[in-house]
Each structure stands twice: as C-alpha cells, then as structure tokens.
PDB file of C-alpha atoms in Angstrom:
ATOM      1  CA  MET C 851      92.898  12.838  80.940  1.00 44.00           C
ATOM      2  CA  ASN C 852      90.558  15.887  81.220  1.00 49.00           C
ATOM      3  CA  GLU C 853      91.702  19.426  81.569  1.00 51.00           C
ATOM      4  CA  LYS C 854      90.581  19.818  85.224  1.00 56.00           C
ATOM      5  CA  THR C 855      92.740  16.737  86.062  1.00 68.00           C
ATOM      6  CA  VAL C 856      95.639  18.260  84.251  1.00 78.00           C
ATOM      7  CA  TYR C 857      95.609  21.409  86.360  1.00 80.00           C
ATOM      8  CA  ASN C 858      95.121  19.485  89.658  1.00 78.00           C
ATOM      9  CA  THR C 859      98.182  17.162  88.502  1.00 76.00           C
ATOM     10  CA  LEU C 860     100.268  20.211  87.842  1.00 77.00           C
ATOM     11  CA  GLN C 861      99.543  21.780  91.086  1.00 80.00           C
ATOM     12  CA  ASP C 862     100.174  18.434  93.023  1.00 76.00           C
ATOM     13  CA  HIS C 863     103.543  18.164  91.181  1.00 75.00           C
ATOM     14  CA  GLN C 864     104.513  21.852  92.047  1.00 78.00           C
ATOM     15  CA  LYS C 865     103.775  21.417  95.701  1.00 77.00           C
ATOM     16  CA  ASN C 866     105.165  17.917  96.112  1.00 72.00           C
ATOM     17  CA  GLU C 867     108.256  17.858  93.942  1.00 78.00           C
ATOM     18  CA  THR C 868     111.530  18.355  95.875  1.00 77.00           C
ATOM     19  CA  TRP C 869     112.975  21.401  94.190  1.00 72.00           C
ATOM     20  CA  GLU C 870     114.143  24.889  95.202  1.00 80.00           C
ATOM     21  CA  LEU C 871     110.494  26.558  94.527  1.00 80.00           C
ATOM     22  CA  GLN C 872     108.609  23.792  96.338  1.00 84.00           C
ATOM     23  CA  SER C 873     107.769  25.982  99.491  1.00 86.00           C
ATOM     24  CA  CYS C 874     107.072  28.962  97.207  1.00 89.00           C
ATOM     25  CA  PHE C 875     104.565  27.091  95.110  1.00 88.00           C
ATOM     26  CA  LYS C 876     102.708  25.911  98.224  1.00 91.00           C
ATOM     27  CA  VAL C 877     102.239  29.325  99.487  1.00 93.00           C
ATOM     28  CA  PHE C 878     101.078  30.836  95.989  1.00 93.00           C
ATOM     29  CA  LEU C 879      98.719  28.018  95.430  1.00 93.00           C
ATOM     30  CA  GLU C 880      97.220  28.063  98.825  1.00 94.00           C
ATOM     31  CA  TRP C 881      96.864  31.878  98.452  1.00 96.00           C
ATOM     32  CA  ALA C 882      95.260  31.626  95.091  1.00 96.00           C
ATOM     33  CA  GLU C 883      92.647  29.384  96.433  1.00 94.00           C
ATOM     34  CA  ILE C 884      92.065  31.905  99.455  1.00 97.00           C
ATOM     35  CA  TYR C 885      91.492  34.503  96.854  1.00 97.00           C
ATOM     36  CA  ASN C 886      89.159  32.315  94.860  1.00 95.00           C
ATOM     37  CA  SER C 887      87.236  31.642  97.876  1.00 95.00           C
ATOM     38  CA  GLU C 888      87.227  34.933  99.791  1.00 96.00           C
ATOM     39  CA  PHE C 889      86.429  37.231  96.822  1.00 97.00           C
ATOM     40  CA  ASP C 890      84.254  34.495  95.139  1.00 95.00           C
ATOM     41  CA  LEU C 891      86.227  34.707  91.912  1.00 95.00           C
ATOM     42  CA  LYS C 892      85.270  31.361  90.674  1.00 94.00           C
ATOM     43  CA  ILE C 893      88.222  30.890  88.398  1.00 92.00           C
ATOM     44  CA  PRO C 894      87.863  27.250  87.218  1.00 88.00           C
ATOM     45  CA  GLU C 895      91.565  26.768  86.252  1.00 86.00           C
ATOM     46  CA  ILE C 896      94.574  28.055  87.844  1.00 86.00           C
ATOM     47  CA  SER C 897      97.902  27.655  85.878  1.00 90.00           C
ATOM     48  CA  LEU C 898     100.860  29.255  87.984  1.00 91.00           C
ATOM     49  CA  SER C 899     104.517  29.671  87.173  1.00 89.00           C
ATOM     50  CA  VAL C 900     107.376  31.517  88.644  1.00 92.00           C
ATOM     51  CA  ALA C 901     109.807  32.773  85.908  1.00 88.00           C
ATOM     52  CA  ASN C 902     112.448  35.428  85.247  1.00 90.00           C
ATOM     53  CA  LEU C 903     110.358  38.069  83.568  1.00 90.00           C
ATOM     54  CA  LYS C 904     111.234  41.712  82.557  1.00 91.00           C
ATOM     55  CA  ARG C 905     112.513  43.811  85.331  1.00 90.00           C
ATOM     56  CA  SER C 906     109.658  46.163  84.498  1.00 89.00           C
ATOM     57  CA  CYS C 907     106.945  43.786  85.690  1.00 91.00           C
ATOM     58  CA  PHE C 908     106.455  41.992  88.926  1.00 95.00           C
ATOM     59  CA  GLY C 909     103.916  39.516  87.431  1.00 94.00           C
ATOM     60  CA  HIS C 910     102.322  38.645  84.197  1.00 92.00           C
ATOM     61  CA  PHE C 911      99.189  37.094  82.861  1.00 92.00           C
ATOM     62  CA  HIS C 912      99.208  34.965  79.621  1.00 89.00           C
ATOM     63  CA  PRO C 913      95.579  35.120  78.034  1.00 87.00           C
ATOM     64  CA  GLY C 914      94.372  32.186  76.220  1.00 81.00           C
ATOM     65  CA  HIS C 915      96.673  29.064  76.143  1.00 81.00           C
ATOM     66  CA  ASN C 916     100.205  29.019  76.849  1.00 84.00           C
ATOM     67  CA  GLY C 917     102.893  26.690  75.179  1.00 81.00           C
ATOM     68  CA  PHE C 918     101.569  23.659  77.117  1.00 81.00           C
ATOM     69  CA  GLY C 919      98.006  24.254  76.230  1.00 81.00           C
ATOM     70  CA  LEU C 920      97.039  25.363  79.608  1.00 85.00           C
ATOM     71  CA  ARG C 921      94.751  28.308  79.880  1.00 85.00           C
ATOM     72  CA  LYS C 922      95.012  31.478  81.997  1.00 86.00           C
ATOM     73  CA  GLU C 923      98.873  31.020  83.071  1.00 90.00           C
ATOM     74  CA  ILE C 924      99.774  33.474  85.929  1.00 93.00           C
ATOM     75  CA  ALA C 925     103.654  34.013  86.216  1.00 94.00           C
ATOM     76  CA  ILE C 926     105.264  35.706  89.248  1.00 95.00           C
ATOM     77  CA  ASN C 927     108.587  37.489  88.581  1.00 95.00           C
ATOM     78  CA  ARG C 928     111.299  35.225  90.138  1.00 94.00           C
ATOM     79  CA  ILE C 929     113.969  37.873  90.195  1.00 92.00           C
ATOM     80  CA  TYR C 930     111.818  40.016  92.842  1.00 92.00           C
ATOM     81  CA  LEU C 931     110.808  37.419  95.235  1.00 90.00           C
ATOM     82  CA  LYS C 932     113.732  38.013  97.843  1.00 88.00           C
ATOM     83  CA  ASP C 933     113.505  41.881  97.430  1.00 89.00           C
ATOM     84  CA  ARG C 934     109.909  42.520  97.910  1.00 93.00           C
ATOM     85  CA  GLU C 935     107.841  42.144 101.055  1.00 94.00           C
ATOM     86  CA  PHE C 936     105.548  39.206 101.160  1.00 95.00           C
ATOM     87  CA  TRP C 937     102.387  41.195 101.124  1.00 96.00           C
ATOM     88  CA  THR C 938     103.217  43.006  97.956  1.00 96.00           C
ATOM     89  CA  VAL C 939     103.959  39.666  96.202  1.00 96.00           C
ATOM     90  CA  LEU C 940     100.512  38.561  97.376  1.00 97.00           C
ATOM     91  CA  GLY C 941      99.156  41.793  95.861  1.00 97.00           C
ATOM     92  CA  THR C 942     100.838  41.012  92.589  1.00 97.00           C
ATOM     93  CA  LEU C 943      99.285  37.521  92.628  1.00 97.00           C
ATOM     94  CA  LEU C 944      95.812  38.834  93.223  1.00 98.00           C
ATOM     95  CA  HIS C 945      96.366  41.392  90.387  1.00 97.00           C
ATOM     96  CA  GLU C 946      97.103  38.601  87.898  1.00 97.00           C
ATOM     97  CA  LEU C 947      94.376  36.335  89.281  1.00 97.00           C
ATOM     98  CA  LEU C 948      91.914  39.266  88.360  1.00 97.00           C
ATOM     99  CA  HIS C 949      93.128  39.148  84.780  1.00 96.00           C
ATOM    100  CA  ALA C 950      92.210  35.425  84.753  1.00 95.00           C
ATOM    101  CA  TRP C 951      88.697  36.343  86.408  1.00 97.00           C
ATOM    102  CA  GLN C 952      88.267  39.028  83.640  1.00 96.00           C
ATOM    103  CA  GLU C 953      89.022  36.616  80.891  1.00 93.00           C
ATOM    104  CA  GLU C 954      86.492  34.071  82.277  1.00 93.00           C
ATOM    105  CA  TYR C 955      83.821  36.290  83.092  1.00 94.00           C
ATOM    106  CA  GLY C 956      84.329  39.932  81.714  1.00 93.00           C
ATOM    107  CA  LYS C 957      85.584  41.736  78.701  1.00 93.00           C
ATOM    108  CA  PRO C 958      89.336  41.959  78.542  1.00 92.00           C
ATOM    109  CA  GLY C 959      90.540  45.139  76.692  1.00 87.00           C
ATOM    110  CA  LYS C 960      92.254  44.786  73.360  1.00 81.00           C
ATOM    111  CA  ALA C 961      94.144  48.033  73.223  1.00 74.00           C
ATOM    112  CA  ASN C 962      94.133  48.685  77.074  1.00 78.00           C
ATOM    113  CA  TYR C 963      95.091  45.580  78.992  1.00 84.00           C
ATOM    114  CA  HIS C 964      93.982  47.296  82.297  1.00 94.00           C
ATOM    115  CA  ASN C 965      90.724  48.565  81.070  1.00 94.00           C
ATOM    116  CA  LYS C 966      87.926  50.293  83.136  1.00 94.00           C
ATOM    117  CA  GLN C 967      86.153  47.006  84.027  1.00 95.00           C
ATOM    118  CA  PHE C 968      89.473  45.514  85.253  1.00 96.00           C
ATOM    119  CA  ARG C 969      90.295  48.686  87.210  1.00 96.00           C
ATOM    120  CA  ARG C 970      86.904  48.649  88.992  1.00 96.00           C
ATOM    121  CA  LYS C 971      87.111  45.219  89.938  1.00 96.00           C
ATOM    122  CA  ALA C 972      90.485  45.573  91.315  1.00 97.00           C
ATOM    123  CA  GLU C 973      89.580  48.847  93.146  1.00 96.00           C
ATOM    124  CA  GLY C 974      86.474  46.954  94.697  1.00 96.00           C
ATOM    125  CA  LEU C 975      89.142  44.593  96.370  1.00 97.00           C
ATOM    126  CA  GLY C 976      91.526  47.489  97.545  1.00 96.00           C
ATOM    127  CA  LEU C 977      93.920  47.466  94.393  1.00 97.00           C
ATOM    128  CA  ILE C 978      94.155  50.726  92.889  1.00 95.00           C
ATOM    129  CA  VAL C 979      95.501  50.169  89.340  1.00 95.00           C
ATOM    130  CA  ASP C 980      96.161  52.762  86.666  1.00 93.00           C
ATOM    131  CA  HIS C 981      95.847  52.168  82.917  1.00 90.00           C
ATOM    132  CA  ARG C 982      99.425  50.942  82.723  1.00 90.00           C
ATOM    133  CA  GLY C 983      98.781  48.498  85.260  1.00 92.00           C
ATOM    134  CA  VAL C 984     100.893  50.143  88.122  1.00 91.00           C
ATOM    135  CA  THR C 985      99.170  49.036  91.289  1.00 94.00           C
ATOM    136  CA  GLU C 986      98.845  51.044  94.577  1.00 94.00           C
ATOM    137  CA  TYR C 987      96.692  49.915  97.543  1.00 95.00           C
ATOM    138  CA  GLU C 988      93.937  51.308  99.480  1.00 93.00           C
ATOM    139  CA  LYS C 989      95.161  52.326 102.909  1.00 90.00           C
ATOM    140  CA  ASN C 990      91.875  52.081 104.853  1.00 91.00           C
ATOM    141  CA  GLU C 991      91.380  48.689 105.791  1.00 92.00           C
ATOM    142  CA  GLU C 992      87.440  49.123 106.011  1.00 91.00           C
ATOM    143  CA  LYS C 993      87.573  49.706 102.387  1.00 92.00           C
ATOM    144  CA  SER C 994      89.887  47.146 101.399  1.00 95.00           C
ATOM    145  CA  PRO C 995      88.812  43.518 101.363  1.00 96.00           C
ATOM    146  CA  PHE C 996      92.596  42.668 100.217  1.00 96.00           C
ATOM    147  CA  LEU C 997      93.928  44.032 103.634  1.00 96.00           C
ATOM    148  CA  GLN C 998      91.132  42.463 105.521  1.00 96.00           C
ATOM    149  CA  VAL C 999      91.977  39.118 104.050  1.00 97.00           C
ATOM    150  CA  LEU C1000      95.553  39.550 104.649  1.00 97.00           C
ATOM    151  CA  LYS C1001      94.824  40.402 108.269  1.00 96.00           C
ATOM    152  CA  LYS C1002      92.614  37.482 108.622  1.00 96.00           C
ATOM    153  CA  TYR C1003      95.307  35.066 107.643  1.00 96.00           C
ATOM    154  CA  GLY C1004      98.083  36.684 109.637  1.00 96.00           C
ATOM    155  CA  VAL C1005     100.021  38.596 106.981  1.00 96.00           C
ATOM    156  CA  SER C1006     101.376  41.965 108.391  1.00 91.00           C
ATOM    157  CA  VAL C1007     101.189  45.011 106.234  1.00 93.00           C
ATOM    158  CA  PRO C1008     102.973  48.437 107.021  1.00 86.00           C
ATOM    159  CA  ASN C1009     101.228  51.750 107.093  1.00 84.00           C
ATOM    160  CA  LEU C1010     100.352  52.615 103.558  1.00 82.00           C
ATOM    161  CA  PRO C1011     100.787  55.977 101.985  1.00 75.00           C
ATOM    162  CA  GLU C1012      97.786  57.605 100.245  1.00 75.00           C
ATOM    163  CA  SER C1013      97.424  56.234  96.521  1.00 73.00           C
ATOM    164  CA  THR C1014      98.491  58.804  93.932  1.00 69.00           C
ATOM    165  CA  HIS C1015      96.158  57.143  91.292  1.00 65.00           C
ATOM    166  CA  LYS C1016      92.697  58.437  90.658  1.00 66.00           C
ATOM    167  CA  LYS C1017      89.945  56.099  91.539  1.00 64.00           C
ATOM    168  CA  GLU C1018      87.409  55.197  88.786  1.00 57.00           C
ATOM    169  CA  ARG C1019      84.452  57.579  88.653  1.00 55.00           C
ATOM    170  CA  GLY C1020      81.141  56.182  89.571  1.00 51.00           C
ATOM    171  CA  PHE C1021      82.803  53.194  91.393  1.00 51.00           C
ATOM    172  CA  SER C1022      80.221  51.572  93.795  1.00 56.00           C
ATOM    173  CA  LYS C1023      80.170  48.452  95.721  1.00 59.00           C
ATOM    174  CA  MET C1024      76.382  48.206  94.890  1.00 63.00           C
ATOM    175  CA  LYS C1025      75.450  45.018  92.993  1.00 74.00           C
ATOM    176  CA  LYS C1026      72.441  44.671  90.745  1.00 77.00           C
ATOM    177  CA  TRP C1027      70.062  41.736  91.489  1.00 78.00           C
ATOM    178  CA  GLU C1028      66.904  40.983  89.602  1.00 85.00           C
ATOM    179  CA  CYS C1029      63.804  38.597  89.929  1.00 87.00           C
ATOM    180  CA  ALA C1030      61.678  36.823  87.192  1.00 86.00           C
ATOM    181  CA  CYS C1031      59.337  40.040  86.860  1.00 87.00           C
ATOM    182  CA  PRO C1032      61.944  41.359  86.601  1.00 81.00           C
ATOM    183  CA  VAL C1033      62.260  43.826  89.471  1.00 82.00           C
ATOM    184  CA  LYS C1034      65.676  45.277  89.580  1.00 79.00           C
ATOM    185  CA  ILE C1035      67.410  46.220  92.885  1.00 80.00           C
ATOM    186  CA  ARG C1036      70.814  47.155  94.020  1.00 75.00           C
ATOM    187  CA  VAL C1037      72.440  46.218  97.359  1.00 72.00           C
ATOM    188  CA  ALA C1038      76.062  46.379  98.774  1.00 63.00           C
ATOM    189  CA  VAL C1039      76.444  42.833  99.749  1.00 64.00           C
ATOM    190  CA  SER C1040      78.000  39.932  97.840  1.00 65.00           C
ATOM    191  CA  HIS C1041      75.669  37.373  99.178  1.00 72.00           C
ATOM    192  CA  PHE C1042      72.022  38.443  99.051  1.00 76.00           C
ATOM    193  CA  ASN C1043      69.143  36.150  99.754  1.00 80.00           C
ATOM    194  CA  ALA C1044      65.562  37.549  99.242  1.00 84.00           C
ATOM    195  CA  LYS C1045      62.503  36.772  97.498  1.00 84.00           C
ATOM    196  CA  CYS C1046      60.189  39.045  95.360  1.00 85.00           C
ATOM    197  CA  MET C1047      56.881  39.415  96.908  1.00 81.00           C
ATOM    198  CA  ASN C1048      55.227  39.729  93.477  1.00 84.00           C
ATOM    199  CA  CYS C1049      56.389  36.629  91.481  1.00 87.00           C
ATOM    200  CA  GLY C1050      57.791  34.704  94.572  1.00 84.00           C
ATOM    201  CA  GLU C1051      61.139  34.133  92.768  1.00 87.00           C
ATOM    202  CA  ILE C1052      64.659  34.465  94.405  1.00 87.00           C
ATOM    203  CA  PHE C1053      66.694  37.578  93.372  1.00 80.00           C
ATOM    204  CA  LYS C1054      69.724  36.571  91.289  1.00 82.00           C
ATOM    205  CA  LYS C1055      72.782  38.630  90.833  1.00 80.00           C
ATOM    206  CA  VAL C1056      73.228  40.094  87.219  1.00 76.00           C
ATOM    207  CA  GLU C1057      76.418  42.082  87.665  1.00 60.00           C
TER     208      GLU C1057
END
C-alpha cells in the first residue's frame, strides 16, 4: 500500500466511521481541500487529527513523521471546539496547513517556528501572525483571501478589530516569473499566462 493510499484511506475512515467526531472530520477535511485548491497550496498529503492539546494552543503542526509514520500531521485542539467561533477554527486550520506548505516547499525555521517566510505567506492570505504564532486577521476583505473564501462558502465573520501585530516589511503580492532568456518580471496575479517575445517560451513562476 503506497503512502497516497494510506492518506486517502485514513480520511475515508475519519469521514465514514460512526463516532462522535465524524461530522467534525467531514468539515475539517472538506475545508482542508478547499484551502488546498483556492490558495494553490499543493500539499500532497494531509494528515488531520483532533486531540486534547495544551490550553496555550488552538492547533499544532507535527513536522516530519508522527508515531504512525504519517507526514505533516495537523492537530486541532479538541478542548476549544465548542467555545470558539467556527470561522476562527477554520483560521487555525489554515494556519497549520501553512506549516505543512512550508515544510513541503519552503524553509521552516529551526529556532523560530514562525519565521519571516511563514509570516509573509500567512499575511498574503489574510492571517497576520507574530513570531510566537499568535494569529490575528486582516479586517479588510479586499486584502484577505481568507475572508473572501469564507464568504464564498457561506461562513459568516463578525466585524474584526484592527490587528495589533506589525505587518512584515516589504510584503508584496507581486510574484516573480521568468522565461528561458531569462527575462524576469513581477506581476500581482497567481495565474499568469504570457509568452516572451524574444525566446517564445511561456513565463514560469519562480517564487
């Protein structure tokens, strides 16, 4: 049995097994796929758990492999499920998924779990995270893909206060693309389809 089948089998079990967290897992797994698709995260395996974690955290990401040999385990703190608004739990899920994204494609910090790369990625989606991992949210929907996706799928969010966290300096939604020449350009769209007039090659995203 290959690893991809293991992850699919685990998710099928979590969604179909008759138990107290069945409906919870259905929702979380559905939203994990929504984020993966809407934000183009391309996380190949999603290992999700709901567990009693420390009261100081809403969720946790386990780098590498967990005790079952599964990669990138994301845990949502069970003790807060009834007390928190649904949209904030979805915010925690996205936060932890971004750790999985960084482990797959980026450079996770060793001394700083929420390093600059992570904070910039989160900020680009509307999550304003400080170096300790405390998460606040961009209140302007036009600047928050997170809020836009919640609205798209019918999740209500109250009026948010201004974030007290400092935003990352130099943050930009501009992405670098290059052709075979290579000519380098930056554009503020996630899907860019253009051909270089010199070499005739399609521009490819490099960051």
